[in-house]
XYZ file of C-alpha atoms in Angstrom:
361
model
C 35.947 -53.172 -25.603
C 32.305 -52.186 -25.795
C 31.637 -48.614 -24.656
C 29.091 -48.282 -21.882
C 26.130 -45.995 -22.510
C 26.354 -42.621 -20.833
C 24.131 -42.089 -17.800
C 20.811 -40.457 -18.436
C 21.596 -37.641 -16.012
C 24.491 -36.435 -18.165
C 22.191 -36.043 -21.144
C 19.841 -33.951 -19.012
C 22.693 -31.665 -17.958
C 23.797 -31.184 -21.543
C 20.271 -30.240 -22.614
C 20.050 -27.897 -19.616
C 23.300 -26.159 -20.572
C 22.129 -25.782 -24.155
C 18.930 -24.183 -22.900
C 20.887 -21.691 -20.816
C 22.912 -20.598 -23.841
C 19.923 -20.365 -26.154
C 17.447 -18.470 -23.969
C 16.564 -15.035 -25.237
C 13.553 -12.749 -25.024
C 10.828 -12.189 -22.489
C 8.752 -15.349 -22.091
C 6.456 -16.918 -19.531
C 3.066 -15.266 -19.827
C 1.586 -18.044 -21.878
C -0.960 -18.743 -24.502
C -4.512 -19.402 -23.487
C -7.725 -20.423 -25.106
C -9.546 -17.650 -23.242
C -10.940 -14.933 -25.563
C -9.594 -12.297 -23.157
C -6.004 -13.312 -23.848
C -4.111 -10.289 -25.200
C -1.305 -10.277 -27.718
C 1.140 -9.064 -25.078
C 1.609 -12.263 -23.156
C 0.739 -14.524 -26.061
C 4.096 -13.404 -27.443
C 5.850 -13.796 -24.108
C 5.504 -17.558 -23.752
C 4.257 -20.388 -25.903
C 4.323 -22.997 -23.123
C 1.452 -21.924 -20.880
C -1.432 -23.741 -22.555
C -1.782 -27.184 -21.017
C -3.212 -30.152 -22.877
C -3.169 -33.798 -21.905
C -1.565 -36.221 -24.352
C -3.786 -38.602 -26.269
C -4.620 -41.424 -23.908
C -3.366 -44.864 -25.011
C -5.588 -47.895 -24.496
C -3.044 -49.384 -22.121
C -0.557 -47.392 -20.039
C 3.063 -48.562 -20.261
C 4.777 -49.956 -17.190
C 7.067 -46.933 -16.949
C 6.160 -43.655 -18.613
C 8.965 -41.148 -19.106
C 8.234 -38.098 -21.209
C 10.749 -36.916 -23.735
C 9.827 -33.319 -23.042
C 11.780 -31.007 -25.327
C 14.382 -29.059 -23.394
C 13.904 -25.897 -25.373
C 15.416 -22.639 -24.241
C 12.184 -21.401 -22.694
C 11.393 -24.687 -20.950
C 14.892 -25.494 -19.745
C 16.275 -22.177 -18.632
C 13.236 -19.983 -18.199
C 12.975 -16.473 -19.634
C 15.428 -13.689 -19.246
C 14.826 -9.960 -19.372
C 12.706 -9.076 -22.333
C 12.997 -6.651 -25.183
C 11.693 -3.135 -25.036
C 8.749 -3.966 -27.324
C 7.233 -6.470 -24.878
C 7.841 -4.111 -21.966
C 6.184 -1.226 -23.801
C 3.163 -3.404 -24.593
C 2.889 -4.503 -20.944
C 3.169 -0.892 -19.785
C 0.405 0.105 -22.187
C -1.813 -2.661 -20.780
C -0.976 -1.518 -17.245
C -2.317 1.927 -18.123
C -5.726 0.378 -18.822
C -6.085 -1.036 -15.295
C -8.122 0.859 -12.730
C -6.152 2.299 -9.813
C -7.952 2.010 -6.478
C -7.278 1.377 -2.835
C -7.151 -2.154 -1.456
C -10.588 -3.380 -0.375
C -11.035 -5.167 2.967
C -10.176 -8.848 3.040
C -13.491 -9.506 4.769
C -15.144 -12.697 3.567
C -12.102 -14.141 1.823
C -11.875 -17.946 1.856
C -9.891 -20.186 -0.456
C -13.000 -22.340 -0.926
C -14.717 -19.459 -2.713
C -12.389 -20.151 -5.651
C -13.654 -23.711 -5.908
C -12.077 -27.046 -5.128
C -8.306 -26.788 -5.278
C -6.897 -27.668 -8.727
C -10.327 -28.335 -10.194
C -10.512 -29.579 -13.776
C -14.055 -28.185 -14.029
C -12.999 -24.887 -15.636
C -13.257 -23.228 -19.052
C -9.655 -22.000 -19.278
C -6.811 -23.820 -21.048
C -6.426 -27.354 -19.670
C -9.956 -27.511 -18.320
C -11.866 -30.790 -18.738
C -8.773 -32.618 -19.990
C -9.100 -35.345 -17.340
C -6.139 -34.149 -15.233
C -6.094 -31.917 -12.177
C -4.560 -28.467 -12.608
C -1.551 -29.076 -10.339
C -0.345 -31.986 -12.463
C -1.086 -30.006 -15.617
C 1.318 -27.291 -14.473
C 3.958 -29.761 -13.266
C 3.931 -31.431 -16.693
C 4.227 -28.037 -18.349
C 7.010 -26.553 -16.208
C 9.185 -29.557 -15.276
C 11.654 -31.334 -17.518
C 12.729 -35.004 -17.479
C 9.226 -35.867 -16.250
C 8.292 -39.388 -15.207
C 4.562 -40.094 -15.107
C 2.773 -42.558 -12.894
C 1.554 -45.641 -14.771
C -2.187 -46.145 -14.774
C -3.048 -42.433 -14.440
C -3.756 -41.927 -18.150
C -0.695 -39.693 -18.514
C -1.620 -37.251 -15.725
C 0.225 -37.731 -12.439
C 3.861 -36.597 -12.255
C 6.098 -38.848 -10.164
C 9.473 -37.146 -10.637
C 11.072 -34.378 -12.634
C 13.408 -31.408 -12.534
C 12.212 -27.825 -12.166
C 14.200 -25.033 -13.833
C 12.865 -22.521 -11.301
C 12.250 -19.127 -12.808
C 11.870 -17.343 -9.465
C 15.333 -18.298 -8.184
C 17.218 -19.298 -11.379
C 18.062 -22.660 -9.780
C 17.186 -26.273 -10.591
C 15.095 -28.220 -8.095
C 14.499 -31.991 -8.185
C 10.889 -33.024 -7.684
C 9.681 -36.315 -6.225
C 6.010 -36.916 -5.527
C 5.351 -37.833 -1.900
C 3.941 -36.540 1.379
C 7.363 -35.416 2.567
C 8.813 -34.248 -0.754
C 6.112 -32.713 -2.961
C 6.252 -29.367 -1.155
C 9.740 -28.709 -2.545
C 7.962 -27.618 -5.727
C 4.768 -25.620 -5.279
C 2.328 -24.053 -7.718
C 2.234 -20.295 -7.235
C -0.702 -18.087 -8.151
C 1.169 -15.263 -9.896
C -1.632 -12.952 -8.773
C -2.297 -14.279 -5.289
C -5.934 -15.188 -4.716
C -6.124 -13.087 -1.561
C -4.701 -10.101 -3.448
C -7.207 -10.680 -6.257
C -10.045 -10.833 -3.712
C -9.103 -7.408 -2.359
C -8.835 -5.892 -5.833
C -12.044 -6.803 -7.580
C -12.475 -10.589 -7.434
C -15.224 -10.214 -4.821
C -17.432 -9.097 -7.709
C -16.833 -12.219 -9.834
C -19.209 -15.168 -10.032
C -18.267 -18.694 -8.906
C -17.275 -20.079 -12.346
C -15.024 -17.075 -13.005
C -13.380 -17.449 -9.590
C -12.661 -21.105 -10.421
C -11.155 -20.055 -13.724
C -8.932 -17.476 -12.034
C -7.629 -20.060 -9.564
C -6.843 -22.581 -12.327
C -5.849 -20.384 -15.270
C -2.389 -21.471 -16.555
C -1.565 -17.802 -17.165
C -1.787 -17.289 -13.409
C 0.102 -20.423 -12.367
C 3.813 -21.226 -12.127
C 5.680 -24.193 -10.625
C 8.280 -22.657 -8.313
C 10.605 -23.278 -5.398
C 8.415 -24.063 -2.364
C 10.194 -21.939 0.287
C 10.298 -18.951 -2.080
C 6.573 -19.281 -2.699
C 5.959 -19.347 1.045
C 7.917 -16.129 1.466
C 5.858 -14.418 -1.230
C 2.586 -15.099 0.573
C -0.136 -12.899 -0.916
C 2.183 -10.011 -1.756
C 1.703 -7.861 -4.839
C 4.426 -6.265 -6.968
C 4.844 -3.430 -4.459
C 5.814 -5.836 -1.664
C 7.381 -8.860 -3.397
C 9.255 -9.635 -6.609
C 11.112 -12.821 -7.636
C 14.721 -12.965 -6.389
C 15.782 -13.698 -9.987
C 15.918 -10.190 -11.429
C 16.051 -11.550 -14.979
C 12.506 -12.873 -14.568
C 10.896 -9.802 -13.045
C 9.827 -8.285 -16.370
C 7.955 -11.440 -17.324
C 6.526 -11.838 -13.813
C 5.086 -8.316 -13.777
C 3.787 -8.666 -17.349
C 1.959 -11.854 -16.338
C 0.361 -10.120 -13.347
C -0.812 -7.313 -15.597
C -2.210 -9.826 -18.124
C -4.159 -11.688 -15.454
C -5.533 -8.530 -13.843
C -6.635 -7.191 -17.219
C -8.276 -10.507 -18.165
C -10.317 -10.675 -14.943
C -11.081 -6.977 -14.477
C -8.950 -6.574 -11.350
C -7.405 -3.299 -10.281
C -4.043 -2.216 -8.880
C -3.124 0.098 -6.035
C -1.037 3.204 -6.636
C 2.029 1.631 -5.023
C 1.552 -1.547 -7.048
C 1.179 0.320 -10.325
C 4.294 2.385 -9.624
C 6.316 -0.733 -8.788
C 5.182 -2.430 -12.000
C 6.066 0.636 -14.056
C 9.561 0.765 -12.545
C 10.206 -2.903 -13.361
C 9.013 -2.460 -16.940
C 11.148 0.660 -17.309
C 14.188 -1.470 -16.467
C 13.182 -3.740 -19.363
C 13.185 -0.893 -21.855
C 9.748 0.702 -21.511
C 9.626 4.478 -21.282
C 10.011 5.798 -17.768
C 6.717 7.081 -16.323
C 6.521 10.806 -15.681
C 7.102 11.212 -11.961
C 6.565 14.403 -9.982
C 9.571 15.559 -7.918
C 9.454 14.762 -4.213
C 8.693 17.624 -1.857
C 11.586 19.058 0.107
C 9.895 18.156 3.359
C 7.021 15.924 4.362
C 7.040 13.932 1.113
C 6.549 10.201 0.731
C 9.474 7.824 0.311
C 8.164 7.108 -3.169
C 7.313 10.166 -5.363
C 3.723 9.978 -6.643
C 3.020 9.533 -10.340
C 0.632 12.320 -11.191
C -2.294 11.552 -13.519
C -3.324 13.692 -16.458
C -5.724 16.507 -15.455
C -9.381 15.523 -15.559
C -11.601 17.309 -18.102
C -12.977 20.539 -16.696
C -16.551 19.373 -17.188
C -16.096 16.433 -14.828
C -16.694 17.619 -11.289
C -15.335 15.480 -8.416
C -17.904 13.131 -6.898
C -17.913 12.897 -3.075
C -18.601 9.693 -1.181
C -22.286 8.808 -1.070
C -23.766 9.984 2.201
C -20.579 11.725 3.322
C -21.015 15.205 4.717
C -18.641 17.807 3.243
C -15.776 18.737 5.525
C -15.879 22.200 7.089
C -13.887 24.804 5.152
C -10.426 25.674 6.385
C -9.645 29.208 7.602
C -8.291 30.194 4.191
C -11.404 28.970 2.378
C -11.921 32.334 0.712
C -8.537 32.254 -1.012
C -7.885 30.714 -4.401
C -5.513 27.805 -3.910
C -4.050 25.566 -6.598
C -1.463 22.787 -6.286
C 0.456 21.228 -9.141
C 0.835 17.892 -7.363
C 0.547 16.176 -3.987
C 4.165 17.024 -3.223
C 3.197 20.701 -3.092
C 0.156 19.855 -0.982
C 2.270 18.059 1.608
C 4.949 20.750 1.578
C 2.225 23.288 2.399
C 0.965 21.109 5.248
C -2.470 20.885 3.626
C -2.716 17.109 3.075
C -5.160 15.482 2.910
C -7.589 17.717 1.016
C -11.280 16.860 0.924
C -14.025 17.838 -1.478
C -15.033 21.434 -0.839
C -11.704 22.452 0.680
C -9.340 24.952 -0.991
C -6.963 23.305 -3.417
C -8.957 20.092 -3.921
C -8.790 18.794 -7.492
C -10.015 15.593 -9.079
C -6.598 15.090 -10.681
C -5.061 14.846 -7.184
C -7.650 12.294 -6.052
C -6.354 9.040 -7.554
C -9.082 6.730 -6.265
C -11.966 9.180 -6.592
C -13.070 8.866 -2.960
C -13.319 12.582 -2.321
C -10.028 12.758 -0.411
C -6.909 13.875 -2.282
C -3.247 13.333 -1.328
C -4.073 10.850 1.455
């Protein structure tokens, strides 16, 4: 009796299981052709760069890719080693820490046509739109649409890194939204943290950079919205180290800043991956924040604090004649003196994280 061939789906499941067993290390940040790409995330993932296959002279009737179901592609990354976390934490320390700017003027159109191929990052000018580039990169068992020169994805399976689940994908008006392409650093968040200063070509690059893009579960992406690391992290805890490292990589590459709460949240995630815990000041006994502040190193004595341009100095408090010194903002709040402005007793540049002339806000 002739044995019947095993169904194709079984082979997929076997490859998927093998990927789950084999996955090790922190991956996902991706290689890029951009000169600003740092060694940190180049080591985290080798699958980010997107290139289109050589175009045949005639497309086959049915095109099914034999995408390798490697550990990184099939199962997604797990929690990384301490070396990657330490490198990401070191890169985090290079980012400016400022308050969130107003969202005034933000429009998605400012980042160019959605999924534009007219960019200078990896995958740009390869003849395929960015969305299909990322689907081909992140899905397995991909079937391509004939006649699209190897670009358009018809079906596939997503090993979703945000939820650690597998999601079937079928192209169509009522089904495509099951798998969405997330901007790891949300464009609205980027706009409020430095992207307003970028020119149009750089904004297009940011919106289409494979380092900043991930195919994910649609409903989970909707819940994320434009949250940063202080307000949203992937439900899959095993992916959080990679997720935060990718945000740091993107913000460093495009000169974006982080807020104090965002930086602290990133540092905590990386500490769980093996990076050294940041030095955190103890919370005040009363009147302290829910989250203890991370105190910066004291500013050099020669650098005097710079008040806001055009801002009149605040009137001195009744104890202006006394010498007052606080070790950290916890002491300031415990004394009932917060916030402290330039010219007031106890003000110090090392307590003023964003340099706006108001400390311990």
